[in-house]
Amino acid sequence: MDFRARKIHHQSNPSNPGTKHLLIPQSETERLLEEHLRTFGKTVERGTELTDFVNRDDDVSCTLRHAGGRIESLEAAWLIGCDGAHSFVRSRLGLAFEGDTLPTGFVIADVHVTGLAFSPDEPAIFWHPDGAVMFFPILRDRYRIIADLGSVPLHTPDLEEMQRIVDRRGPGGVVLSDPVWLSDFGVNERKVRNYRKGRVFLAGDAAHIHSPAGGQGMNMGMQDAFNLAWKLALVEQQEARPCLLDSYSIERSGVALQILSDSSRMTRIVLLRSHLAQKIRNFIVKQIFCISVIRRAIANRLSGIMIGYPDSPLNVGSARGLRGPQPGQRMISARGSEGGGIPCFILAARDCAEARAMIARHASLLMSEVRRPPDENGIWLVRPDGYVAATAKSGNWAVIDMALKGMAAETSTLMKN
């Protein structure tokens, strides 16, 4: 049986929906990010290795080894370990990477593909009693192909083995050639309990790792960075209290638990071995993916746009009875920063004297303009990363003031008062 992922439709205008291809190689994403970083006069030093660090009260003393062997000592205000599943930073901190390793391994190949009988810009999964084979488009005529090994030990495949797997499990007539990458991998489902220790943080695979099912790994790591960056910037600029940083681990750890659960469930569905269980799975999946509402709901969940922080310590107030997001939920098109990229909160409310007075009182944290609210009867305080921090009924400005005072640095609050 084959299951083909549908195109994701982006409807900026419901009367004229347009299809956008949302799959690009990770290497291209990295290139675009590095290119953007260079506009700030910064570069990624790929040949530089962190060999040691000391986590102190006021800074982090780091030892670096450059590509040519030169050793450099560096005093950093903060250190963020984004060094992957085998993280040196995590190991040096002594943080346990708790979880399990699945008994089944996978083989993977980036290859040129011809003879496809399905749309070349759509992912496809083919289920067979021997296991699944999955096709993910990368570039024109080039795919990433992943197949589970079942009880066969992990090993690096050659092109002939990948062709045999595709011939047996795939749709037929598919020819592989010109491999760029052939490898194998096991699946771990692990995370640390706390993403922070002193002035050192963990992000991405260094903090959590899960099955590639759903393709959420890179997005998860970038979302960790988004969450931490604005908080770290405000604390470093002495506009926010250092305790703001404690919310990073709480918020992102909760999201990681959800993603680990989702990806684990999807992986176990793919790896079903019982013939009866496979037939039931195939029937159910085929039926539910004929329903556009379900396809869109799954796409929204996998894309990460449904992620929220309902248990965040930053949440204040309630929007019950109002049309709009609750604290911890994402507000669409509500991220902002002012000159120099300084992170700012957004006030979404009716433009009135009280709103302008609130902005004047917390000028270092709030954008200077009032945004239109989702409901004229409410007030929304939106974080720099687009999530709602506080909500209140119109006129109840004390809730918004309390939320901002709870985050503002004491020196900043004293200056305003």
Coordinates of C-alpha atoms in Angstrom, one line a residue:
M1 CA 0.0 0.0 0.0
D2 CA 1.3 3.5 -0.7
F3 CA 0.4 6.6 1.3
R4 CA 1.2 9.9 -0.5
A5 CA 1.5 13.1 1.5
R6 CA -0.7 15.8 -0.1
K7 CA 0.6 19.2 -1.2
I8 CA 0.2 21.8 1.5
H9 CA -2.0 24.7 0.3
H10 CA -1.2 28.2 1.6
Q11 CA -4.4 30.2 1.3
S12 CA -3.6 33.9 1.8
N13 CA -6.7 34.5 -0.2
P14 CA -9.4 31.8 0.2
S15 CA -10.9 32.6 -3.2
N16 CA -7.6 32.1 -4.9
P17 CA -5.6 29.4 -3.1
G18 CA -2.0 28.9 -4.2
T19 CA 0.2 25.9 -3.9
K20 CA 3.6 26.4 -2.5
H21 CA 6.4 23.8 -2.4
L22 CA 7.6 23.8 1.2
L23 CA 10.3 21.2 1.0
I24 CA 13.9 22.3 0.6
P25 CA 17.1 20.5 1.7
Q26 CA 18.5 21.2 5.1
S27 CA 21.8 22.3 3.4
E28 CA 19.9 25.0 1.6
T29 CA 18.2 26.2 4.9
E30 CA 21.7 26.3 6.5
R31 CA 23.1 28.3 3.5
L32 CA 20.3 30.8 3.7
L33 CA 20.7 31.3 7.5
E34 CA 24.5 31.7 7.2
E35 CA 24.0 34.2 4.4
H36 CA 21.6 36.2 6.6
L37 CA 24.1 36.0 9.5
R38 CA 26.8 37.6 7.3
T39 CA 24.6 40.7 6.8
F40 CA 25.3 41.3 10.5
G41 CA 29.0 40.9 10.0
K42 CA 29.1 37.4 11.6
T43 CA 30.3 34.1 10.3
V44 CA 30.0 30.5 11.4
E45 CA 33.4 29.0 12.4
R46 CA 32.9 25.4 11.4
G47 CA 36.5 24.5 11.9
T48 CA 36.6 25.7 15.5
E49 CA 36.1 23.2 18.4
L50 CA 35.1 23.8 22.0
T51 CA 37.4 21.6 24.0
D52 CA 36.7 22.8 27.5
F53 CA 34.7 25.3 29.6
V54 CA 34.2 26.4 33.2
N55 CA 30.7 27.5 34.2
R56 CA 31.2 30.4 36.6
D57 CA 28.9 32.7 38.5
D58 CA 29.5 35.7 36.2
D59 CA 30.7 34.2 32.9
V60 CA 31.8 31.1 31.1
S61 CA 35.5 30.5 30.5
C62 CA 35.9 28.6 27.2
T63 CA 38.8 26.9 25.5
L64 CA 38.7 26.7 21.7
R65 CA 40.8 24.8 19.2
H66 CA 40.9 26.3 15.7
A67 CA 41.3 24.3 12.5
G68 CA 45.1 25.0 12.3
G69 CA 45.6 23.8 15.9
R70 CA 45.7 27.2 17.5
I71 CA 44.3 27.3 21.1
E72 CA 42.2 30.2 22.2
S73 CA 40.8 31.2 25.6
L74 CA 37.6 33.1 25.6
E75 CA 35.5 34.6 28.3
A76 CA 31.8 34.5 27.3
A77 CA 28.8 35.9 29.2
W78 CA 26.7 32.8 28.2
L79 CA 27.3 29.5 26.4
I80 CA 24.6 27.7 24.4
G81 CA 25.4 24.0 23.5
C82 CA 23.9 23.3 20.1
D83 CA 26.4 20.5 19.5
G84 CA 24.0 17.6 18.7
A85 CA 23.1 14.2 20.1
H86 CA 26.6 13.5 21.3
S87 CA 26.9 16.9 22.9
F88 CA 30.2 17.6 24.6
V89 CA 28.5 20.5 26.4
R90 CA 25.8 18.3 27.9
S91 CA 28.4 15.7 28.9
R92 CA 30.6 18.3 30.5
L93 CA 27.6 19.6 32.5
G94 CA 26.9 16.0 33.7
L95 CA 23.3 16.1 32.6
A96 CA 21.6 12.7 32.0
F97 CA 20.2 12.1 28.5
E98 CA 17.2 10.1 29.6
G99 CA 15.1 7.9 27.3
D100 CA 15.3 4.8 25.1
T101 CA 16.8 3.5 21.9
L102 CA 14.4 1.7 19.5
P103 CA 15.5 -1.9 18.5
T104 CA 15.0 -1.2 14.8
G105 CA 17.4 0.6 12.6
F106 CA 17.1 2.4 9.3
V107 CA 19.0 2.9 6.0
I108 CA 19.0 6.2 4.2
A109 CA 20.1 7.3 0.7
D110 CA 20.2 10.6 -1.1
V111 CA 20.0 9.5 -4.8
H112 CA 18.9 10.5 -8.3
V113 CA 15.5 8.8 -9.0
T114 CA 13.7 8.1 -12.3
G115 CA 10.6 6.2 -13.2
L116 CA 8.3 7.7 -10.5
A117 CA 4.6 7.0 -11.0
F118 CA 3.6 9.7 -8.5
S119 CA 4.0 13.5 -8.3
P120 CA 7.7 14.4 -8.1
D121 CA 7.2 17.2 -5.6
E122 CA 5.3 15.2 -3.0
P123 CA 6.6 12.8 -0.3
A124 CA 5.3 9.3 -0.4
I125 CA 5.4 6.3 1.9
F126 CA 5.0 2.7 0.7
W127 CA 4.1 0.0 3.2
H128 CA 5.1 -3.5 2.6
P129 CA 5.1 -6.6 4.9
D130 CA 8.9 -6.4 5.0
G131 CA 8.7 -2.7 6.2
A132 CA 8.2 0.8 4.9
V133 CA 10.1 2.7 2.3
M134 CA 9.8 6.5 2.2
F135 CA 10.5 9.0 -0.5
F136 CA 11.2 12.7 0.3
P137 CA 11.9 15.1 -2.6
I138 CA 15.0 17.2 -2.1
L139 CA 15.9 18.7 -5.5
R140 CA 14.7 18.0 -9.1
D141 CA 14.9 14.2 -9.7
R142 CA 16.7 13.7 -6.4
Y143 CA 15.1 12.1 -3.3
R144 CA 16.0 11.1 0.2
I145 CA 14.9 7.5 0.6
I146 CA 14.5 5.9 4.0
A147 CA 13.7 2.3 4.8
D148 CA 13.6 0.3 8.1
L149 CA 15.8 -2.7 8.5
G150 CA 13.6 -4.8 10.7
S151 CA 15.7 -7.4 12.4
V152 CA 18.8 -6.8 10.2
P153 CA 21.7 -5.2 12.1
L154 CA 22.6 -1.6 11.4
H155 CA 25.0 -1.2 8.4
T156 CA 25.8 1.2 5.7
P157 CA 24.0 0.2 2.5
D158 CA 25.3 0.3 -1.0
L159 CA 23.2 1.5 -4.0
E160 CA 22.4 -2.1 -5.0
E161 CA 20.8 -2.8 -1.6
M162 CA 18.8 0.4 -1.8
Q163 CA 17.6 -0.6 -5.3
R164 CA 16.5 -4.1 -4.0
I165 CA 14.6 -2.5 -1.2
V166 CA 12.8 -0.1 -3.5
D167 CA 12.1 -2.8 -6.0
R168 CA 10.5 -5.0 -3.3
R169 CA 8.6 -2.4 -1.3
G170 CA 8.1 0.4 -3.7
P171 CA 5.6 1.1 -6.6
G172 CA 7.7 -0.6 -9.3
G173 CA 9.7 0.9 -12.1
V174 CA 11.8 3.2 -9.9
V175 CA 15.5 3.4 -10.8
L176 CA 18.1 4.8 -8.4
S177 CA 21.5 6.2 -9.5
D178 CA 24.2 8.7 -8.6
P179 CA 24.1 8.4 -4.8
V180 CA 25.3 11.5 -2.9
W181 CA 24.9 9.9 0.6
L182 CA 24.4 6.4 1.9
S183 CA 24.2 5.7 5.6
D184 CA 22.3 4.0 8.4
F185 CA 20.9 5.3 11.7
G186 CA 19.3 4.2 14.9
V187 CA 16.4 6.0 16.6
N188 CA 16.8 7.4 20.1
E189 CA 14.1 9.1 22.1
R190 CA 15.8 11.0 24.8
K191 CA 15.9 14.4 26.5
V192 CA 17.5 16.2 29.4
R193 CA 15.3 17.3 32.3
N194 CA 16.7 20.8 32.5
Y195 CA 18.0 22.8 29.6
R196 CA 20.0 25.1 31.7
K197 CA 22.8 24.9 34.3
G198 CA 24.1 28.3 35.5
R199 CA 25.2 30.3 32.5
V200 CA 25.1 27.3 30.1
F201 CA 22.1 26.3 28.0
L202 CA 21.3 23.4 25.7
A203 CA 19.3 23.6 22.5
G204 CA 18.4 21.3 19.6
D205 CA 19.6 17.7 19.6
A206 CA 21.9 18.4 22.5
A207 CA 18.7 18.8 24.7
H208 CA 16.4 16.3 23.0
I209 CA 16.4 13.8 20.2
H210 CA 13.6 11.8 18.7
S211 CA 12.6 9.7 15.6
P212 CA 12.8 11.6 12.3
A213 CA 9.1 10.7 11.7
G214 CA 7.3 14.0 10.9
G215 CA 10.6 15.8 10.0
Q216 CA 10.5 18.1 13.0
G217 CA 14.1 17.8 14.3
M218 CA 15.6 20.9 12.6
N219 CA 12.5 23.0 13.4
M220 CA 12.6 22.0 17.0
G221 CA 16.2 23.2 17.4
M222 CA 15.4 26.5 15.7
Q223 CA 12.4 27.0 17.9
D224 CA 14.6 26.4 20.9
A225 CA 16.8 29.2 19.7
F226 CA 13.9 31.6 19.0
N227 CA 12.6 31.0 22.5
L228 CA 15.9 31.6 24.2
A229 CA 17.2 34.4 22.1
W230 CA 14.8 37.2 23.0
K231 CA 14.9 36.3 26.7
L232 CA 18.7 36.3 26.7
A233 CA 18.9 39.6 24.7
L234 CA 16.6 41.4 27.2
V235 CA 18.5 40.0 30.2
E236 CA 21.9 40.9 28.7
Q237 CA 20.6 44.4 27.9
Q238 CA 19.5 44.6 31.6
E239 CA 15.9 45.3 30.5
A240 CA 14.6 42.1 32.0
R241 CA 15.2 40.1 35.2
P242 CA 17.6 37.1 35.0
C243 CA 14.8 34.9 36.3
L244 CA 13.1 35.3 32.8
L245 CA 15.7 32.8 31.6
D246 CA 14.2 30.1 33.8
S247 CA 11.1 29.9 31.6
Y248 CA 13.2 28.6 28.7
S249 CA 13.6 25.1 30.0
I250 CA 10.1 24.9 31.3
E251 CA 8.5 26.0 28.0
R252 CA 10.7 24.0 25.6
S253 CA 10.9 20.9 27.7
G254 CA 7.1 20.6 27.6
V255 CA 7.2 21.0 23.8
A256 CA 9.9 18.3 23.5
L257 CA 7.8 15.8 25.5
Q258 CA 4.9 16.4 23.1
I259 CA 7.1 15.9 20.0
L260 CA 8.8 12.8 21.4
S261 CA 5.4 11.3 22.0
D262 CA 4.1 12.2 18.5
S263 CA 7.2 11.0 16.7
S264 CA 7.4 7.8 18.7
R265 CA 3.7 7.0 18.0
M266 CA 4.3 7.6 14.2
T267 CA 7.4 5.5 14.2
R268 CA 5.7 2.6 15.9
I269 CA 2.8 2.8 13.4
V270 CA 5.3 2.6 10.5
L271 CA 7.2 -0.3 12.1
L272 CA 4.1 -2.6 12.8
R273 CA 5.1 -6.2 12.0
S274 CA 1.8 -8.1 12.6
H275 CA 0.1 -8.7 9.3
L276 CA -3.3 -8.0 10.8
A277 CA -2.1 -4.8 12.5
Q278 CA -0.6 -3.7 9.1
K279 CA -3.9 -4.3 7.3
I280 CA -5.8 -2.3 10.0
R281 CA -3.2 0.5 9.9
N282 CA -3.3 0.7 6.1
F283 CA -7.1 0.9 6.0
I284 CA -7.4 3.5 8.7
V285 CA -4.7 5.7 7.2
K286 CA -6.1 5.5 3.8
Q287 CA -9.6 6.5 5.1
I288 CA -8.5 9.4 7.3
F289 CA -6.2 11.0 4.7
C290 CA -9.0 11.3 2.3
I291 CA -10.5 13.9 4.7
S292 CA -9.0 17.4 3.9
V293 CA -9.7 18.7 7.5
I294 CA -7.6 15.9 9.0
R295 CA -4.8 16.4 6.4
R296 CA -4.6 20.1 7.3
A297 CA -4.7 19.4 11.0
I298 CA -1.8 17.0 10.8
A299 CA 0.1 19.4 8.6
N300 CA -0.4 22.2 11.1
R301 CA 0.7 20.0 13.9
L302 CA 3.9 18.8 12.1
S303 CA 4.7 22.3 11.0
G304 CA 5.0 23.5 14.6
I305 CA 2.5 26.4 14.2
M306 CA 0.2 24.8 16.8
I307 CA 2.9 24.7 19.5
G308 CA 2.0 26.6 22.6
Y309 CA 3.1 27.2 26.2
P310 CA 0.0 26.7 28.3
D311 CA 2.1 26.0 31.5
S312 CA 4.5 28.9 31.1
P313 CA 5.4 30.8 34.2
L314 CA 5.1 34.0 32.1
N315 CA 1.4 33.5 31.4
V316 CA -0.9 36.1 33.1
G317 CA -4.7 36.7 32.9
S318 CA -7.3 35.0 30.7
A319 CA -9.0 35.7 27.5
R320 CA -12.2 33.8 28.2
G321 CA -15.2 35.4 26.7
L322 CA -13.0 37.1 24.1
R323 CA -12.3 36.2 20.5
G324 CA -8.6 35.6 20.4
P325 CA -5.7 33.4 21.7
Q326 CA -5.2 32.6 25.4
P327 CA -1.9 33.2 27.2
G328 CA 0.7 30.7 25.9
Q329 CA -0.9 30.5 22.5
R330 CA 0.5 32.0 19.3
M331 CA -0.9 35.2 17.9
I332 CA -0.5 35.2 14.1
S333 CA 1.6 38.0 12.6
A334 CA 2.4 39.5 16.0
R335 CA 6.2 39.5 16.3
G336 CA 8.1 42.7 16.4
S337 CA 11.3 44.5 17.2
E338 CA 12.5 48.0 16.9
G339 CA 15.8 49.7 15.9
G340 CA 18.8 47.4 16.0
G341 CA 16.7 44.3 16.4
I342 CA 15.9 44.9 20.1
P343 CA 13.2 42.4 21.2
C344 CA 10.0 44.2 22.1
F345 CA 6.6 43.1 23.4
I346 CA 3.5 44.1 21.5
L347 CA 0.4 45.7 23.0
A348 CA -2.7 44.8 21.0
A349 CA -5.7 46.9 22.2
R350 CA -7.9 49.8 21.3
D351 CA -5.7 52.8 20.8
C352 CA -6.5 55.0 23.7
A353 CA -4.9 57.2 26.4
E354 CA -4.5 54.2 28.8
A355 CA -2.7 52.2 26.1
R356 CA -0.3 55.0 25.3
A357 CA 0.3 55.5 29.0
M358 CA 1.2 51.8 29.4
I359 CA 3.7 52.1 26.5
A360 CA 5.3 55.2 28.1
R361 CA 5.5 53.4 31.5
H362 CA 7.2 50.4 30.0
A363 CA 9.0 52.0 27.0
S364 CA 12.0 49.7 27.2
L365 CA 9.9 46.6 26.7
L366 CA 7.0 47.7 24.5
M367 CA 6.8 48.7 20.9
S368 CA 5.8 52.3 20.5
E369 CA 2.7 51.6 18.5
V370 CA -0.5 49.9 19.6
R371 CA -1.6 47.0 17.4
R372 CA -5.2 46.2 16.6
P373 CA -6.6 43.5 18.9
P374 CA -8.4 40.3 17.8
D375 CA -11.4 41.5 19.8
E376 CA -12.1 45.2 20.6
N377 CA -13.2 44.2 24.1
G378 CA -9.8 42.8 25.1
I379 CA -6.1 43.6 25.6
W380 CA -3.3 41.3 24.5
L381 CA 0.3 41.5 25.6
V382 CA 2.4 39.6 23.0
R383 CA 5.9 38.4 23.5
P384 CA 8.7 39.1 21.0
D385 CA 8.4 35.5 19.7
G386 CA 4.7 35.9 18.8
Y387 CA 3.2 34.1 21.8
V388 CA 0.7 35.8 24.1
A389 CA 2.0 36.6 27.6
A390 CA -1.1 38.2 29.1
T391 CA -4.7 39.0 28.3
A392 CA -7.4 41.1 30.0
K393 CA -10.8 42.6 29.4
S394 CA -10.8 46.2 28.2
G395 CA -10.0 48.6 31.0
N396 CA -8.2 46.0 33.2
W397 CA -4.8 47.5 32.6
A398 CA -3.5 46.3 36.0
V399 CA -3.1 42.8 34.6
I400 CA -0.9 44.0 31.7
D401 CA 1.1 46.2 34.1
M402 CA 1.6 43.3 36.5
A403 CA 2.9 41.1 33.7
L404 CA 5.4 43.6 32.5
K405 CA 6.6 44.5 36.0
G406 CA 7.1 40.8 36.6
M407 CA 9.6 40.6 33.7
A408 CA 11.2 44.0 33.8
A409 CA 14.6 44.5 35.4
E410 CA 14.4 46.2 38.8
T411 CA 16.5 49.1 37.7
S412 CA 14.3 49.6 34.7
T413 CA 11.1 49.5 36.8
L414 CA 12.6 51.9 39.3
M415 CA 13.4 54.4 36.6
K416 CA 9.8 54.3 35.3
N417 CA 8.4 54.8 38.7

